[in-house]
């Protein structure tokens, strides 16, 4: 058997050499490197709604130490490396679904905008929308899970004017009040507050405050998920008998905060409450087999969450290209 394989290999090699000789002894010219990437959007259908995921670009957090806490640092690093992830730089995606219900065009969260607080790779949501053929002026509603920089940063442009001129904006009043409070400008939260004020105050007259359990748009229901921020909210999106949950920042990482969901995250306003909320809501989502759309999981962030003995496991949905 070994001899036969060797002979086949030699014959294949000989055939290759023969072809090269027939072409005059010269290899074919190499194709130039293109240096470009595919557009950063993905489209699929949920019920009667068309969903387009647009990216604001990767958001690097750096080393996990000090950010993911409550579990020994070496264990966190091993969890990352065991899953073929860089143990020295945790990188999150920024996935925002744009849901076309037929009557409304609804954008969930707006990315970092002009802020480069997490480096140069963020702030491409407007470009992603243009690549997907979505015009900012066509957006009817901008739904905000909470008022952190990477979720409200793209409301206004570099000229401080609203980028979605015809939209109403939806957020909890508790989050709006907390993150636009001038009294916090002298605290460690200063940069977050400045960014929230820059983006939320110009659209104050178009803000609609939402409450836990409220269906504030047809097919869009708010589900209170406090802890990450005081008014952090996730959303159930339903159409034609199908649904998915937009998780906002219920969980930032598909390994660290799912396998060990009680691990704490330093950007949480109340890390203990956030962990309790995470476990409670993920239990419900897993038990009911509700598909999820995750803001920060690997692109494009659509899939399923299942319960395990100690936590949860994320199963990405295949990117079906048929609409």
GROMACS .gro file of C-alpha atoms in nm:
model
  323
    1UNK     CA    1   0.000   0.000   0.000
    2UNK     CA    2   0.285   0.237   0.085
    3UNK     CA    3   0.454   0.162  -0.247
    4UNK     CA    4   0.134   0.232  -0.440
    5UNK     CA    5   0.087   0.566  -0.270
    6UNK     CA    6   0.448   0.658  -0.342
    7UNK     CA    7   0.406   0.572  -0.707
    8UNK     CA    8   0.090   0.780  -0.734
    9UNK     CA    9   0.271   1.069  -0.572
   10UNK     CA   10   0.560   1.036  -0.815
   11UNK     CA   11   0.323   1.015  -1.111
   12UNK     CA   12   0.138   1.325  -0.993
   13UNK     CA   13   0.465   1.509  -0.951
   14UNK     CA   14   0.577   1.398  -1.295
   15UNK     CA   15   0.252   1.519  -1.448
   16UNK     CA   16   0.305   1.856  -1.286
   17UNK     CA   17   0.658   1.878  -1.420
   18UNK     CA   18   0.536   1.781  -1.762
   19UNK     CA   19   0.274   2.054  -1.761
   20UNK     CA   20   0.535   2.306  -1.659
   21UNK     CA   21   0.756   2.195  -1.945
   22UNK     CA   22   0.468   2.227  -2.191
   23UNK     CA   23   0.421   2.587  -2.078
   24UNK     CA   24   0.776   2.666  -2.169
   25UNK     CA   25   0.924   2.597  -1.828
   26UNK     CA   26   0.772   2.908  -1.670
   27UNK     CA   27   0.518   2.914  -1.385
   28UNK     CA   28   0.193   3.099  -1.439
   29UNK     CA   29   0.193   3.459  -1.319
   30UNK     CA   30   0.085   3.501  -0.954
   31UNK     CA   31  -0.242   3.681  -0.887
   32UNK     CA   32  -0.195   4.015  -0.709
   33UNK     CA   33  -0.303   4.042  -0.348
   34UNK     CA   34  -0.628   4.236  -0.331
   35UNK     CA   35  -0.597   4.385   0.018
   36UNK     CA   36  -0.975   4.426   0.052
   37UNK     CA   37  -1.239   4.265   0.270
   38UNK     CA   38  -1.604   4.171   0.221
   39UNK     CA   39  -1.869   4.430   0.320
   40UNK     CA   40  -1.955   4.416   0.690
   41UNK     CA   41  -2.325   4.330   0.671
   42UNK     CA   42  -2.540   4.018   0.666
   43UNK     CA   43  -2.909   3.977   0.586
   44UNK     CA   44  -3.164   3.710   0.681
   45UNK     CA   45  -3.536   3.668   0.748
   46UNK     CA   46  -3.723   3.621   1.075
   47UNK     CA   47  -4.092   3.555   1.015
   48UNK     CA   48  -4.216   3.834   0.790
   49UNK     CA   49  -3.933   4.070   0.886
   50UNK     CA   50  -3.606   4.124   0.705
   51UNK     CA   51  -3.308   4.159   0.937
   52UNK     CA   52  -2.981   4.318   0.828
   53UNK     CA   53  -2.688   4.298   1.070
   54UNK     CA   54  -2.446   4.589   1.032
   55UNK     CA   55  -2.112   4.613   1.209
   56UNK     CA   56  -1.947   4.903   1.385
   57UNK     CA   57  -1.616   4.715   1.369
   58UNK     CA   58  -1.415   4.510   1.618
   59UNK     CA   59  -1.377   4.648   1.971
   60UNK     CA   60  -1.055   4.532   2.144
   61UNK     CA   61  -1.061   4.531   2.526
   62UNK     CA   62  -0.699   4.425   2.573
   63UNK     CA   63  -0.583   4.174   2.834
   64UNK     CA   64  -0.868   4.009   3.029
   65UNK     CA   65  -0.707   4.073   3.369
   66UNK     CA   66  -0.905   4.332   3.561
   67UNK     CA   67  -1.192   4.324   3.312
   68UNK     CA   68  -1.324   3.972   3.366
   69UNK     CA   69  -1.308   3.912   3.740
   70UNK     CA   70  -1.416   3.656   3.998
   71UNK     CA   71  -1.223   3.373   3.830
   72UNK     CA   72  -0.843   3.329   3.861
   73UNK     CA   73  -0.657   3.510   3.582
   74UNK     CA   74  -0.478   3.197   3.462
   75UNK     CA   75  -0.809   3.013   3.434
   76UNK     CA   76  -0.951   3.296   3.224
   77UNK     CA   77  -0.647   3.286   2.996
   78UNK     CA   78  -0.680   2.908   2.960
   79UNK     CA   79  -1.050   2.940   2.872
   80UNK     CA   80  -0.952   3.175   2.590
   81UNK     CA   81  -0.655   2.977   2.457
   82UNK     CA   82  -0.848   2.647   2.479
   83UNK     CA   83  -1.101   2.805   2.242
   84UNK     CA   84  -0.832   2.933   2.002
   85UNK     CA   85  -0.871   3.293   2.120
   86UNK     CA   86  -0.593   3.535   2.206
   87UNK     CA   87  -0.539   3.522   2.585
   88UNK     CA   88  -0.375   3.865   2.576
   89UNK     CA   89  -0.640   4.060   2.388
   90UNK     CA   90  -1.014   4.007   2.420
   91UNK     CA   91  -1.180   4.138   2.104
   92UNK     CA   92  -1.555   4.193   2.087
   93UNK     CA   93  -1.764   4.247   1.777
   94UNK     CA   94  -2.028   4.519   1.746
   95UNK     CA   95  -2.332   4.375   1.571
   96UNK     CA   96  -2.646   4.586   1.530
   97UNK     CA   97  -2.961   4.441   1.373
   98UNK     CA   98  -3.168   4.661   1.146
   99UNK     CA   99  -3.519   4.514   1.137
  100UNK     CA  100  -3.752   4.594   0.849
  101UNK     CA  101  -4.102   4.499   0.959
  102UNK     CA  102  -4.263   4.628   0.640
  103UNK     CA  103  -4.401   4.928   0.826
  104UNK     CA  104  -4.095   5.033   1.028
  105UNK     CA  105  -3.720   5.027   0.980
  106UNK     CA  106  -3.571   4.978   1.328
  107UNK     CA  107  -3.203   5.003   1.424
  108UNK     CA  108  -3.083   4.853   1.753
  109UNK     CA  109  -2.786   5.042   1.906
  110UNK     CA  110  -2.550   5.271   1.717
  111UNK     CA  111  -2.189   5.177   1.797
  112UNK     CA  112  -1.897   5.396   1.900
  113UNK     CA  113  -1.945   5.674   1.647
  114UNK     CA  114  -1.656   5.920   1.639
  115UNK     CA  115  -1.504   5.804   1.969
  116UNK     CA  116  -1.178   5.613   1.945
  117UNK     CA  117  -1.169   5.521   2.313
  118UNK     CA  118  -1.115   5.156   2.214
  119UNK     CA  119  -0.890   5.215   1.915
  120UNK     CA  120  -0.922   5.281   1.541
  121UNK     CA  121  -1.122   4.973   1.435
  122UNK     CA  122  -1.459   5.102   1.561
  123UNK     CA  123  -1.697   5.360   1.417
  124UNK     CA  124  -1.786   5.200   1.083
  125UNK     CA  125  -2.162   5.153   1.133
  126UNK     CA  126  -2.257   5.423   0.884
  127UNK     CA  127  -2.023   5.267   0.627
  128UNK     CA  128  -2.170   4.921   0.692
  129UNK     CA  129  -2.522   5.057   0.647
  130UNK     CA  130  -2.424   5.219   0.317
  131UNK     CA  131  -2.271   4.889   0.200
  132UNK     CA  132  -2.602   4.720   0.285
  133UNK     CA  133  -2.806   4.981   0.095
  134UNK     CA  134  -2.965   5.130   0.407
  135UNK     CA  135  -3.002   5.508   0.421
  136UNK     CA  136  -2.989   5.682   0.762
  137UNK     CA  137  -3.288   5.896   0.664
  138UNK     CA  138  -3.499   5.581   0.620
  139UNK     CA  139  -3.455   5.470   0.982
  140UNK     CA  140  -3.785   5.519   1.169
  141UNK     CA  141  -3.672   5.406   1.514
  142UNK     CA  142  -3.341   5.376   1.700
  143UNK     CA  143  -3.373   5.139   1.995
  144UNK     CA  144  -3.102   5.170   2.262
  145UNK     CA  145  -3.027   4.888   2.504
  146UNK     CA  146  -2.843   5.132   2.732
  147UNK     CA  147  -2.632   5.448   2.724
  148UNK     CA  148  -2.274   5.317   2.717
  149UNK     CA  149  -2.035   5.464   2.460
  150UNK     CA  150  -2.046   5.168   2.221
  151UNK     CA  151  -2.426   5.168   2.205
  152UNK     CA  152  -2.521   5.536   2.173
  153UNK     CA  153  -2.201   5.675   2.017
  154UNK     CA  154  -2.333   5.679   1.662
  155UNK     CA  155  -2.642   5.894   1.719
  156UNK     CA  156  -2.462   6.211   1.609
  157UNK     CA  157  -2.183   6.263   1.359
  158UNK     CA  158  -1.859   6.457   1.375
  159UNK     CA  159  -2.060   6.780   1.340
  160UNK     CA  160  -2.271   6.684   1.647
  161UNK     CA  161  -2.585   6.667   1.432
  162UNK     CA  162  -2.817   6.362   1.447
  163UNK     CA  163  -2.736   6.099   1.185
  164UNK     CA  164  -3.091   5.960   1.178
  165UNK     CA  165  -3.299   6.274   1.112
  166UNK     CA  166  -3.638   6.104   1.087
  167UNK     CA  167  -3.610   5.859   1.377
  168UNK     CA  168  -3.758   5.842   1.721
  169UNK     CA  169  -3.523   5.711   1.990
  170UNK     CA  170  -3.615   5.459   2.259
  171UNK     CA  171  -3.434   5.410   2.592
  172UNK     CA  172  -3.520   5.368   2.961
  173UNK     CA  173  -3.548   5.690   3.158
  174UNK     CA  174  -3.329   5.551   3.436
  175UNK     CA  175  -3.039   5.501   3.194
  176UNK     CA  176  -3.090   5.841   3.033
  177UNK     CA  177  -3.095   6.015   3.370
  178UNK     CA  178  -2.792   5.826   3.504
  179UNK     CA  179  -2.560   5.877   3.207
  180UNK     CA  180  -2.647   6.238   3.128
  181UNK     CA  181  -2.614   6.355   3.490
  182UNK     CA  182  -2.379   6.655   3.507
  183UNK     CA  183  -2.304   6.566   3.867
  184UNK     CA  184  -2.104   6.263   3.745
  185UNK     CA  185  -1.862   6.472   3.537
  186UNK     CA  186  -1.622   6.481   3.829
  187UNK     CA  187  -1.629   6.103   3.875
  188UNK     CA  188  -1.447   5.812   3.704
  189UNK     CA  189  -1.752   5.791   3.475
  190UNK     CA  190  -1.671   6.130   3.320
  191UNK     CA  191  -1.586   6.003   2.969
  192UNK     CA  192  -1.900   5.789   2.952
  193UNK     CA  193  -2.115   6.080   3.071
  194UNK     CA  194  -1.962   6.326   2.824
  195UNK     CA  195  -2.023   6.082   2.540
  196UNK     CA  196  -2.382   6.014   2.649
  197UNK     CA  197  -2.459   6.385   2.676
  198UNK     CA  198  -2.303   6.451   2.336
  199UNK     CA  199  -2.528   6.191   2.169
  200UNK     CA  200  -2.849   6.189   2.370
  201UNK     CA  201  -2.910   6.556   2.443
  202UNK     CA  202  -2.936   6.660   2.075
  203UNK     CA  203  -3.227   6.416   2.031
  204UNK     CA  204  -3.388   6.476   2.371
  205UNK     CA  205  -3.710   6.600   2.211
  206UNK     CA  206  -3.738   6.275   2.014
  207UNK     CA  207  -3.667   6.036   2.302
  208UNK     CA  208  -3.937   5.792   2.410
  209UNK     CA  209  -3.886   5.630   2.750
  210UNK     CA  210  -3.963   5.258   2.761
  211UNK     CA  211  -4.047   5.023   3.048
  212UNK     CA  212  -3.995   4.656   3.130
  213UNK     CA  213  -4.253   4.437   2.957
  214UNK     CA  214  -4.375   4.712   2.724
  215UNK     CA  215  -4.435   4.644   2.355
  216UNK     CA  216  -4.333   4.994   2.250
  217UNK     CA  217  -4.314   4.919   1.878
  218UNK     CA  218  -4.514   4.654   1.689
  219UNK     CA  219  -4.332   4.326   1.751
  220UNK     CA  220  -4.068   4.477   1.983
  221UNK     CA  221  -4.096   4.416   2.357
  222UNK     CA  222  -3.863   4.553   2.626
  223UNK     CA  223  -3.728   4.309   2.887
  224UNK     CA  224  -3.555   4.472   3.184
  225UNK     CA  225  -3.201   4.340   3.238
  226UNK     CA  226  -3.047   4.565   3.506
  227UNK     CA  227  -2.695   4.535   3.641
  228UNK     CA  228  -2.479   4.616   3.343
  229UNK     CA  229  -2.637   4.961   3.375
  230UNK     CA  230  -2.929   5.072   3.589
  231UNK     CA  231  -3.172   5.061   3.297
  232UNK     CA  232  -3.008   4.806   3.070
  233UNK     CA  233  -3.270   4.635   2.853
  234UNK     CA  234  -3.283   4.346   2.610
  235UNK     CA  235  -3.551   4.312   2.344
  236UNK     CA  236  -3.777   4.040   2.211
  237UNK     CA  237  -3.835   4.091   1.839
  238UNK     CA  238  -4.128   3.899   1.689
  239UNK     CA  239  -4.273   3.865   1.339
  240UNK     CA  240  -4.489   3.610   1.165
  241UNK     CA  241  -4.474   3.360   1.451
  242UNK     CA  242  -4.093   3.376   1.475
  243UNK     CA  243  -3.878   3.571   1.719
  244UNK     CA  244  -3.530   3.643   1.848
  245UNK     CA  245  -3.384   3.816   2.151
  246UNK     CA  246  -3.146   4.106   2.102
  247UNK     CA  247  -2.918   4.066   2.403
  248UNK     CA  248  -2.756   4.408   2.418
  249UNK     CA  249  -2.488   4.361   2.685
  250UNK     CA  250  -2.650   4.079   2.879
  251UNK     CA  251  -2.334   3.885   2.804
  252UNK     CA  252  -2.028   4.027   2.630
  253UNK     CA  253  -1.836   3.711   2.559
  254UNK     CA  254  -1.948   3.373   2.418
  255UNK     CA  255  -1.693   3.181   2.626
  256UNK     CA  256  -1.605   3.368   2.944
  257UNK     CA  257  -1.950   3.496   3.042
  258UNK     CA  258  -2.138   3.191   2.917
  259UNK     CA  259  -1.929   2.901   3.044
  260UNK     CA  260  -1.899   3.085   3.377
  261UNK     CA  261  -2.198   3.323   3.375
  262UNK     CA  262  -2.138   3.442   3.731
  263UNK     CA  263  -1.798   3.577   3.634
  264UNK     CA  264  -1.810   3.954   3.676
  265UNK     CA  265  -1.738   4.219   3.414
  266UNK     CA  266  -1.569   4.539   3.525
  267UNK     CA  267  -1.778   4.766   3.301
  268UNK     CA  268  -2.097   4.662   3.483
  269UNK     CA  269  -2.250   4.929   3.706
  270UNK     CA  270  -2.348   4.655   3.952
  271UNK     CA  271  -2.147   4.341   3.866
  272UNK     CA  272  -2.328   4.113   4.112
  273UNK     CA  273  -2.672   4.219   3.991
  274UNK     CA  274  -2.555   4.184   3.629
  275UNK     CA  275  -2.444   3.825   3.693
  276UNK     CA  276  -2.777   3.737   3.857
  277UNK     CA  277  -2.968   3.895   3.568
  278UNK     CA  278  -2.751   3.714   3.314
  279UNK     CA  279  -2.815   3.372   3.466
  280UNK     CA  280  -3.188   3.433   3.509
  281UNK     CA  281  -3.253   3.555   3.156
  282UNK     CA  282  -3.022   3.306   2.984
  283UNK     CA  283  -3.199   3.026   3.172
  284UNK     CA  284  -3.528   3.145   3.024
  285UNK     CA  285  -3.387   3.195   2.674
  286UNK     CA  286  -3.224   2.850   2.672
  287UNK     CA  287  -3.531   2.675   2.815
  288UNK     CA  288  -3.754   2.829   2.548
  289UNK     CA  289  -3.498   2.783   2.269
  290UNK     CA  290  -3.527   3.147   2.166
  291UNK     CA  291  -3.273   3.245   1.897
  292UNK     CA  292  -3.043   3.528   2.002
  293UNK     CA  293  -2.881   3.824   1.831
  294UNK     CA  294  -2.572   3.921   2.028
  295UNK     CA  295  -2.415   4.263   2.011
  296UNK     CA  296  -2.064   4.144   2.097
  297UNK     CA  297  -2.032   3.779   1.984
  298UNK     CA  298  -1.833   3.683   1.674
  299UNK     CA  299  -1.977   3.821   1.351
  300UNK     CA  300  -2.265   3.824   1.272
  301UNK     CA  301  -2.374   3.726   1.623
  302UNK     CA  302  -2.690   3.527   1.547
  303UNK     CA  303  -2.739   3.183   1.702
  304UNK     CA  304  -2.869   2.979   1.993
  305UNK     CA  305  -2.785   2.934   2.361
  306UNK     CA  306  -2.813   2.600   2.541
  307UNK     CA  307  -2.783   2.517   2.910
  308UNK     CA  308  -2.485   2.313   3.029
  309UNK     CA  309  -2.407   2.165   3.369
  310UNK     CA  310  -2.221   2.477   3.486
  311UNK     CA  311  -2.335   2.751   3.252
  312UNK     CA  312  -2.428   2.791   2.887
  313UNK     CA  313  -2.297   2.721   2.538
  314UNK     CA  314  -2.341   2.934   2.227
  315UNK     CA  315  -2.413   2.773   1.890
  316UNK     CA  316  -2.372   3.015   1.596
  317UNK     CA  317  -2.636   2.996   1.326
  318UNK     CA  318  -2.508   2.916   0.978
  319UNK     CA  319  -2.512   3.222   0.751
  320UNK     CA  320  -2.787   3.118   0.510
  321UNK     CA  321  -2.751   3.329   0.197
  322UNK     CA  322  -3.102   3.251   0.068
  323UNK     CA  323  -3.368   3.512   0.147
   0.00000   0.00000   0.00000
